[in-house]
Amino acid sequence: GKKEFPDTAVNLKVAVATARWAKDPLCELAYTWSAASDAGMFGTEMLFLNIHPLQRLLPKPLLLREYERVLCNVTAAVGVDINGACSYDHMHGLLTFVPGLGPRKANNLKQNVARIGGVVSSRKLILAKRLLGPVVYNNAVAFLRVRATDQLQDQLLHPLDDSRCHPDVYQRNRWAVKIAVDA
């Protein structure tokens, strides 16, 4: 809100947030989580969401821990477009919830992607350009998706780079080729 659109009227900020929510609710929730309170605690903005009528009966730390757990689980189930998350500040919060990353590694990944030109064309490139270390790469890469962007329109993208399959399955073990040959 204030940081992203400092000179914009409140009603326009609400309109942008509503449009982003309609387009990608998980992304907006992750962005809401990333707003730290005055005490430096993350996720406190989510306490204002009325999810259930009895949520006020739960201790706030327990509720925040459960919100964080659900955000991690849903992010793992859906995956994150690495190019979008590294290009747009409002989408960057999703990287925090990728299994194997967390806030510090997510920020380092975003900086490393910016260092190589701001776009990742394949999952192989993440390891080849040392955007992530080998252990973190192995843990997180299945949840990072490489989707086509305007900058990648001239390149041929591997279709399984935008899937939940780990690259070991379709690159090293050639699992997809074996299935296609057997069919």
PDB file of C-alpha atoms in Angstrom:
ATOM      1  CA  GLY A   1       0.000   0.000   0.000  1.00  0.00           C
ATOM      2  CA  LYS A   2       1.975   2.954   1.313  1.00  0.00           C
ATOM      3  CA  LYS A   3       5.367   1.804   0.032  1.00  0.00           C
ATOM      4  CA  GLU A   4       4.170   0.634  -3.353  1.00  0.00           C
ATOM      5  CA  PHE A   5       1.793   3.519  -4.140  1.00  0.00           C
ATOM      6  CA  PRO A   6       2.810   6.382  -1.833  1.00  0.00           C
ATOM      7  CA  ASP A   7       1.018   9.200  -3.673  1.00  0.00           C
ATOM      8  CA  THR A   8      -2.113   7.287  -4.679  1.00  0.00           C
ATOM      9  CA  ALA A   9      -5.583   7.811  -3.224  1.00  0.00           C
ATOM     10  CA  VAL A  10      -6.803   5.139  -0.795  1.00  0.00           C
ATOM     11  CA  ASN A  11      -9.699   4.075  -3.022  1.00  0.00           C
ATOM     12  CA  LEU A  12      -7.269   3.340  -5.879  1.00  0.00           C
ATOM     13  CA  LYS A  13      -5.036   1.312  -3.541  1.00  0.00           C
ATOM     14  CA  VAL A  14      -8.093  -0.711  -2.518  1.00  0.00           C
ATOM     15  CA  ALA A  15      -9.005  -1.201  -6.194  1.00  0.00           C
ATOM     16  CA  VAL A  16      -5.505  -2.504  -6.989  1.00  0.00           C
ATOM     17  CA  ALA A  17      -5.580  -4.868  -3.993  1.00  0.00           C
ATOM     18  CA  THR A  18      -9.032  -6.137  -4.983  1.00  0.00           C
ATOM     19  CA  ALA A  19      -7.923  -6.755  -8.583  1.00  0.00           C
ATOM     20  CA  ARG A  20      -4.810  -8.595  -7.395  1.00  0.00           C
ATOM     21  CA  TRP A  21      -6.954 -10.657  -5.018  1.00  0.00           C
ATOM     22  CA  ALA A  22      -9.279 -11.603  -7.872  1.00  0.00           C
ATOM     23  CA  LYS A  23      -6.330 -12.586 -10.062  1.00  0.00           C
ATOM     24  CA  ASP A  24      -4.306 -14.530  -7.476  1.00  0.00           C
ATOM     25  CA  PRO A  25      -5.659 -14.803  -3.900  1.00  0.00           C
ATOM     26  CA  LEU A  26      -2.668 -16.801  -2.632  1.00  0.00           C
ATOM     27  CA  CYS A  27      -0.288 -14.155  -3.887  1.00  0.00           C
ATOM     28  CA  GLU A  28      -2.226 -11.417  -2.081  1.00  0.00           C
ATOM     29  CA  LEU A  29      -2.304 -13.409   1.149  1.00  0.00           C
ATOM     30  CA  ALA A  30       1.457 -13.946   0.959  1.00  0.00           C
ATOM     31  CA  TYR A  31       1.888 -10.219   0.296  1.00  0.00           C
ATOM     32  CA  THR A  32      -0.295  -9.465   3.320  1.00  0.00           C
ATOM     33  CA  TRP A  33       1.845 -11.796   5.419  1.00  0.00           C
ATOM     34  CA  SER A  34       5.049 -10.040   4.355  1.00  0.00           C
ATOM     35  CA  ALA A  35       3.925  -6.714   5.836  1.00  0.00           C
ATOM     36  CA  ALA A  36       5.701  -6.511   9.195  1.00  0.00           C
ATOM     37  CA  SER A  37       4.087  -4.853  12.191  1.00  0.00           C
ATOM     38  CA  ASP A  38       5.744  -2.031  14.120  1.00  0.00           C
ATOM     39  CA  ALA A  39       7.212  -4.702  16.412  1.00  0.00           C
ATOM     40  CA  GLY A  40       8.770  -6.480  13.404  1.00  0.00           C
ATOM     41  CA  MET A  41       6.382  -9.427  13.547  1.00  0.00           C
ATOM     42  CA  PHE A  42       5.179 -10.810  10.217  1.00  0.00           C
ATOM     43  CA  GLY A  43       1.634 -11.859   9.475  1.00  0.00           C
ATOM     44  CA  THR A  44      -0.154  -9.600  11.933  1.00  0.00           C
ATOM     45  CA  GLU A  45      -2.167  -8.018   9.114  1.00  0.00           C
ATOM     46  CA  MET A  46      -3.795 -11.403   8.589  1.00  0.00           C
ATOM     47  CA  LEU A  47      -5.302 -11.249  12.068  1.00  0.00           C
ATOM     48  CA  PHE A  48      -7.756  -8.687  10.676  1.00  0.00           C
ATOM     49  CA  LEU A  49      -9.186 -11.215   8.207  1.00  0.00           C
ATOM     50  CA  ASN A  50     -12.417 -12.753   9.441  1.00  0.00           C
ATOM     51  CA  ILE A  51     -11.984 -16.367   8.380  1.00  0.00           C
ATOM     52  CA  HIS A  52     -14.147 -17.961  11.070  1.00  0.00           C
ATOM     53  CA  PRO A  53     -16.514 -16.510  13.695  1.00  0.00           C
ATOM     54  CA  LEU A  54     -14.648 -18.257  16.522  1.00  0.00           C
ATOM     55  CA  GLN A  55     -11.121 -17.265  15.497  1.00  0.00           C
ATOM     56  CA  ARG A  56     -11.043 -14.541  18.170  1.00  0.00           C
ATOM     57  CA  LEU A  57     -11.055 -17.307  20.796  1.00  0.00           C
ATOM     58  CA  LEU A  58      -7.675 -18.609  19.641  1.00  0.00           C
ATOM     59  CA  PRO A  59      -4.434 -17.128  20.923  1.00  0.00           C
ATOM     60  CA  LYS A  60      -2.945 -14.867  18.246  1.00  0.00           C
ATOM     61  CA  PRO A  61       0.430 -16.678  18.074  1.00  0.00           C
ATOM     62  CA  LEU A  62      -1.344 -19.987  17.466  1.00  0.00           C
ATOM     63  CA  LEU A  63      -3.537 -18.453  14.770  1.00  0.00           C
ATOM     64  CA  LEU A  64      -0.511 -16.891  13.045  1.00  0.00           C
ATOM     65  CA  ARG A  65       1.376 -20.198  13.167  1.00  0.00           C
ATOM     66  CA  GLU A  66      -1.583 -21.965  11.534  1.00  0.00           C
ATOM     67  CA  TYR A  67      -1.885 -19.259   8.858  1.00  0.00           C
ATOM     68  CA  GLU A  68       1.798 -19.701   8.090  1.00  0.00           C
ATOM     69  CA  ARG A  69       1.449 -23.502   7.921  1.00  0.00           C
ATOM     70  CA  VAL A  70      -1.501 -23.244   5.530  1.00  0.00           C
ATOM     71  CA  LEU A  71       0.334 -20.718   3.336  1.00  0.00           C
ATOM     72  CA  CYS A  72       3.301 -23.110   3.118  1.00  0.00           C
ATOM     73  CA  ASN A  73       1.102 -26.094   2.286  1.00  0.00           C
ATOM     74  CA  VAL A  74      -0.922 -24.286  -0.372  1.00  0.00           C
ATOM     75  CA  THR A  75       2.176 -22.739  -1.937  1.00  0.00           C
ATOM     76  CA  ALA A  76       3.749 -26.199  -2.110  1.00  0.00           C
ATOM     77  CA  ALA A  77       0.604 -27.594  -3.732  1.00  0.00           C
ATOM     78  CA  VAL A  78       0.307 -24.814  -6.317  1.00  0.00           C
ATOM     79  CA  GLY A  79       3.912 -23.801  -6.973  1.00  0.00           C
ATOM     80  CA  VAL A  80       5.360 -20.355  -7.661  1.00  0.00           C
ATOM     81  CA  ASP A  81       6.200 -18.703 -10.975  1.00  0.00           C
ATOM     82  CA  ILE A  82       9.829 -17.768 -10.319  1.00  0.00           C
ATOM     83  CA  ASN A  83       9.905 -15.048 -12.993  1.00  0.00           C
ATOM     84  CA  GLY A  84       6.765 -13.352 -11.715  1.00  0.00           C
ATOM     85  CA  ALA A  85       7.847 -13.601  -8.079  1.00  0.00           C
ATOM     86  CA  CYS A  86      11.242 -12.089  -8.833  1.00  0.00           C
ATOM     87  CA  SER A  87       9.878  -9.368 -11.141  1.00  0.00           C
ATOM     88  CA  TYR A  88       6.960  -8.010  -9.118  1.00  0.00           C
ATOM     89  CA  ASP A  89       7.258  -6.945  -5.484  1.00  0.00           C
ATOM     90  CA  HIS A  90       3.687  -7.916  -4.662  1.00  0.00           C
ATOM     91  CA  MET A  91       4.383 -11.486  -5.831  1.00  0.00           C
ATOM     92  CA  HIS A  92       7.722 -11.836  -4.043  1.00  0.00           C
ATOM     93  CA  GLY A  93       6.061 -12.896  -0.773  1.00  0.00           C
ATOM     94  CA  LEU A  94       5.184 -16.263  -2.337  1.00  0.00           C
ATOM     95  CA  LEU A  95       8.858 -17.255  -2.478  1.00  0.00           C
ATOM     96  CA  THR A  96       9.011 -17.088   1.313  1.00  0.00           C
ATOM     97  CA  PHE A  97       6.561 -19.990   1.551  1.00  0.00           C
ATOM     98  CA  VAL A  98       8.312 -22.257  -0.967  1.00  0.00           C
ATOM     99  CA  PRO A  99       9.526 -25.341   0.919  1.00  0.00           C
ATOM    100  CA  GLY A 100      13.280 -25.086   1.368  1.00  0.00           C
ATOM    101  CA  LEU A 101      13.513 -21.306   0.983  1.00  0.00           C
ATOM    102  CA  GLY A 102      12.145 -19.048   3.722  1.00  0.00           C
ATOM    103  CA  PRO A 103      12.533 -15.260   3.841  1.00  0.00           C
ATOM    104  CA  ARG A 104      16.334 -14.962   3.660  1.00  0.00           C
ATOM    105  CA  LYS A 105      16.867 -17.459   0.844  1.00  0.00           C
ATOM    106  CA  ALA A 106      13.874 -16.016  -1.045  1.00  0.00           C
ATOM    107  CA  ASN A 107      15.448 -12.539  -0.918  1.00  0.00           C
ATOM    108  CA  ASN A 108      18.811 -13.943  -2.056  1.00  0.00           C
ATOM    109  CA  LEU A 109      17.099 -15.753  -4.934  1.00  0.00           C
ATOM    110  CA  LYS A 110      15.365 -12.551  -6.032  1.00  0.00           C
ATOM    111  CA  GLN A 111      18.672 -10.630  -5.937  1.00  0.00           C
ATOM    112  CA  ASN A 112      20.471 -13.382  -7.850  1.00  0.00           C
ATOM    113  CA  VAL A 113      17.785 -13.476 -10.546  1.00  0.00           C
ATOM    114  CA  ALA A 114      18.068  -9.679 -10.891  1.00  0.00           C
ATOM    115  CA  ARG A 115      21.857 -10.079 -11.186  1.00  0.00           C
ATOM    116  CA  ILE A 116      21.530 -12.388 -14.226  1.00  0.00           C
ATOM    117  CA  GLY A 117      19.061 -10.158 -16.048  1.00  0.00           C
ATOM    118  CA  GLY A 118      15.788 -10.661 -14.208  1.00  0.00           C
ATOM    119  CA  VAL A 119      14.520 -13.785 -15.959  1.00  0.00           C
ATOM    120  CA  VAL A 120      15.004 -17.538 -15.580  1.00  0.00           C
ATOM    121  CA  SER A 121      14.499 -19.578 -18.749  1.00  0.00           C
ATOM    122  CA  SER A 122      14.774 -23.066 -17.233  1.00  0.00           C
ATOM    123  CA  ARG A 123      15.109 -24.871 -13.953  1.00  0.00           C
ATOM    124  CA  LYS A 124      18.565 -26.065 -15.066  1.00  0.00           C
ATOM    125  CA  LEU A 125      19.649 -22.426 -15.190  1.00  0.00           C
ATOM    126  CA  ILE A 126      18.869 -21.990 -11.473  1.00  0.00           C
ATOM    127  CA  LEU A 127      21.624 -24.455 -10.631  1.00  0.00           C
ATOM    128  CA  ALA A 128      23.943 -23.593 -13.531  1.00  0.00           C
ATOM    129  CA  LYS A 129      24.014 -19.871 -12.623  1.00  0.00           C
ATOM    130  CA  ARG A 130      24.217 -20.702  -8.891  1.00  0.00           C
ATOM    131  CA  LEU A 131      21.009 -18.856  -8.070  1.00  0.00           C
ATOM    132  CA  LEU A 132      20.518 -21.450  -5.328  1.00  0.00           C
ATOM    133  CA  GLY A 133      22.960 -23.842  -3.693  1.00  0.00           C
ATOM    134  CA  PRO A 134      22.696 -27.531  -4.646  1.00  0.00           C
ATOM    135  CA  VAL A 135      20.908 -28.657  -1.465  1.00  0.00           C
ATOM    136  CA  VAL A 136      18.438 -25.752  -1.456  1.00  0.00           C
ATOM    137  CA  TYR A 137      17.901 -26.243  -5.201  1.00  0.00           C
ATOM    138  CA  ASN A 138      17.123 -29.920  -4.692  1.00  0.00           C
ATOM    139  CA  ASN A 139      14.612 -29.093  -1.939  1.00  0.00           C
ATOM    140  CA  ALA A 140      12.881 -26.136  -3.592  1.00  0.00           C
ATOM    141  CA  VAL A 141      13.020 -26.585  -7.363  1.00  0.00           C
ATOM    142  CA  ALA A 142       9.921 -28.780  -7.681  1.00  0.00           C
ATOM    143  CA  PHE A 143       7.862 -25.892  -6.275  1.00  0.00           C
ATOM    144  CA  LEU A 144       9.359 -23.254  -8.597  1.00  0.00           C
ATOM    145  CA  ARG A 145       7.730 -22.975 -12.006  1.00  0.00           C
ATOM    146  CA  VAL A 146       9.225 -21.406 -15.117  1.00  0.00           C
ATOM    147  CA  ARG A 147       6.409 -19.807 -17.081  1.00  0.00           C
ATOM    148  CA  ALA A 148       6.579 -17.959 -20.366  1.00  0.00           C
ATOM    149  CA  THR A 149       7.017 -14.200 -20.114  1.00  0.00           C
ATOM    150  CA  ASP A 150       7.471 -11.463 -22.696  1.00  0.00           C
ATOM    151  CA  GLN A 151      11.235 -11.717 -22.228  1.00  0.00           C
ATOM    152  CA  LEU A 152      11.168 -15.469 -23.003  1.00  0.00           C
ATOM    153  CA  GLN A 153       8.878 -15.406 -26.047  1.00  0.00           C
ATOM    154  CA  ASP A 154      11.730 -16.266 -28.441  1.00  0.00           C
ATOM    155  CA  GLN A 155      12.964 -19.223 -26.364  1.00  0.00           C
ATOM    156  CA  LEU A 156      11.678 -22.759 -26.307  1.00  0.00           C
ATOM    157  CA  LEU A 157      10.731 -23.599 -22.712  1.00  0.00           C
ATOM    158  CA  HIS A 158      10.678 -27.139 -21.384  1.00  0.00           C
ATOM    159  CA  PRO A 159       6.986 -27.905 -20.736  1.00  0.00           C
ATOM    160  CA  LEU A 160       7.730 -29.790 -17.514  1.00  0.00           C
ATOM    161  CA  ASP A 161       9.525 -26.749 -16.056  1.00  0.00           C
ATOM    162  CA  ASP A 162       5.997 -25.427 -15.417  1.00  0.00           C
ATOM    163  CA  SER A 163       4.935 -28.524 -13.482  1.00  0.00           C
ATOM    164  CA  ARG A 164       5.327 -30.040 -10.036  1.00  0.00           C
ATOM    165  CA  CYS A 165       7.731 -32.679 -11.370  1.00  0.00           C
ATOM    166  CA  HIS A 166      11.250 -32.455  -9.988  1.00  0.00           C
ATOM    167  CA  PRO A 167      13.825 -31.958 -12.773  1.00  0.00           C
ATOM    168  CA  ASP A 168      15.602 -35.179 -11.726  1.00  0.00           C
ATOM    169  CA  VAL A 169      12.525 -37.066 -12.870  1.00  0.00           C
ATOM    170  CA  TYR A 170      12.479 -35.705 -16.411  1.00  0.00           C
ATOM    171  CA  GLN A 171      16.078 -34.644 -17.025  1.00  0.00           C
ATOM    172  CA  ARG A 172      18.416 -37.039 -15.272  1.00  0.00           C
ATOM    173  CA  ASN A 173      16.205 -40.126 -15.227  1.00  0.00           C
ATOM    174  CA  ARG A 174      14.411 -39.305 -18.510  1.00  0.00           C
ATOM    175  CA  TRP A 175      11.184 -40.545 -16.926  1.00  0.00           C
ATOM    176  CA  ALA A 176       8.913 -38.623 -19.294  1.00  0.00           C
ATOM    177  CA  VAL A 177      10.676 -40.072 -22.350  1.00  0.00           C
ATOM    178  CA  LYS A 178      10.378 -43.617 -20.972  1.00  0.00           C
ATOM    179  CA  ILE A 179       6.648 -43.182 -20.428  1.00  0.00           C
ATOM    180  CA  ALA A 180       6.165 -41.753 -23.938  1.00  0.00           C
ATOM    181  CA  VAL A 181       8.103 -44.652 -25.519  1.00  0.00           C
ATOM    182  CA  ASP A 182       6.162 -47.258 -23.529  1.00  0.00           C
ATOM    183  CA  ALA A 183       2.770 -45.763 -24.462  1.00  0.00           C
TER     184      ALA A 183
END
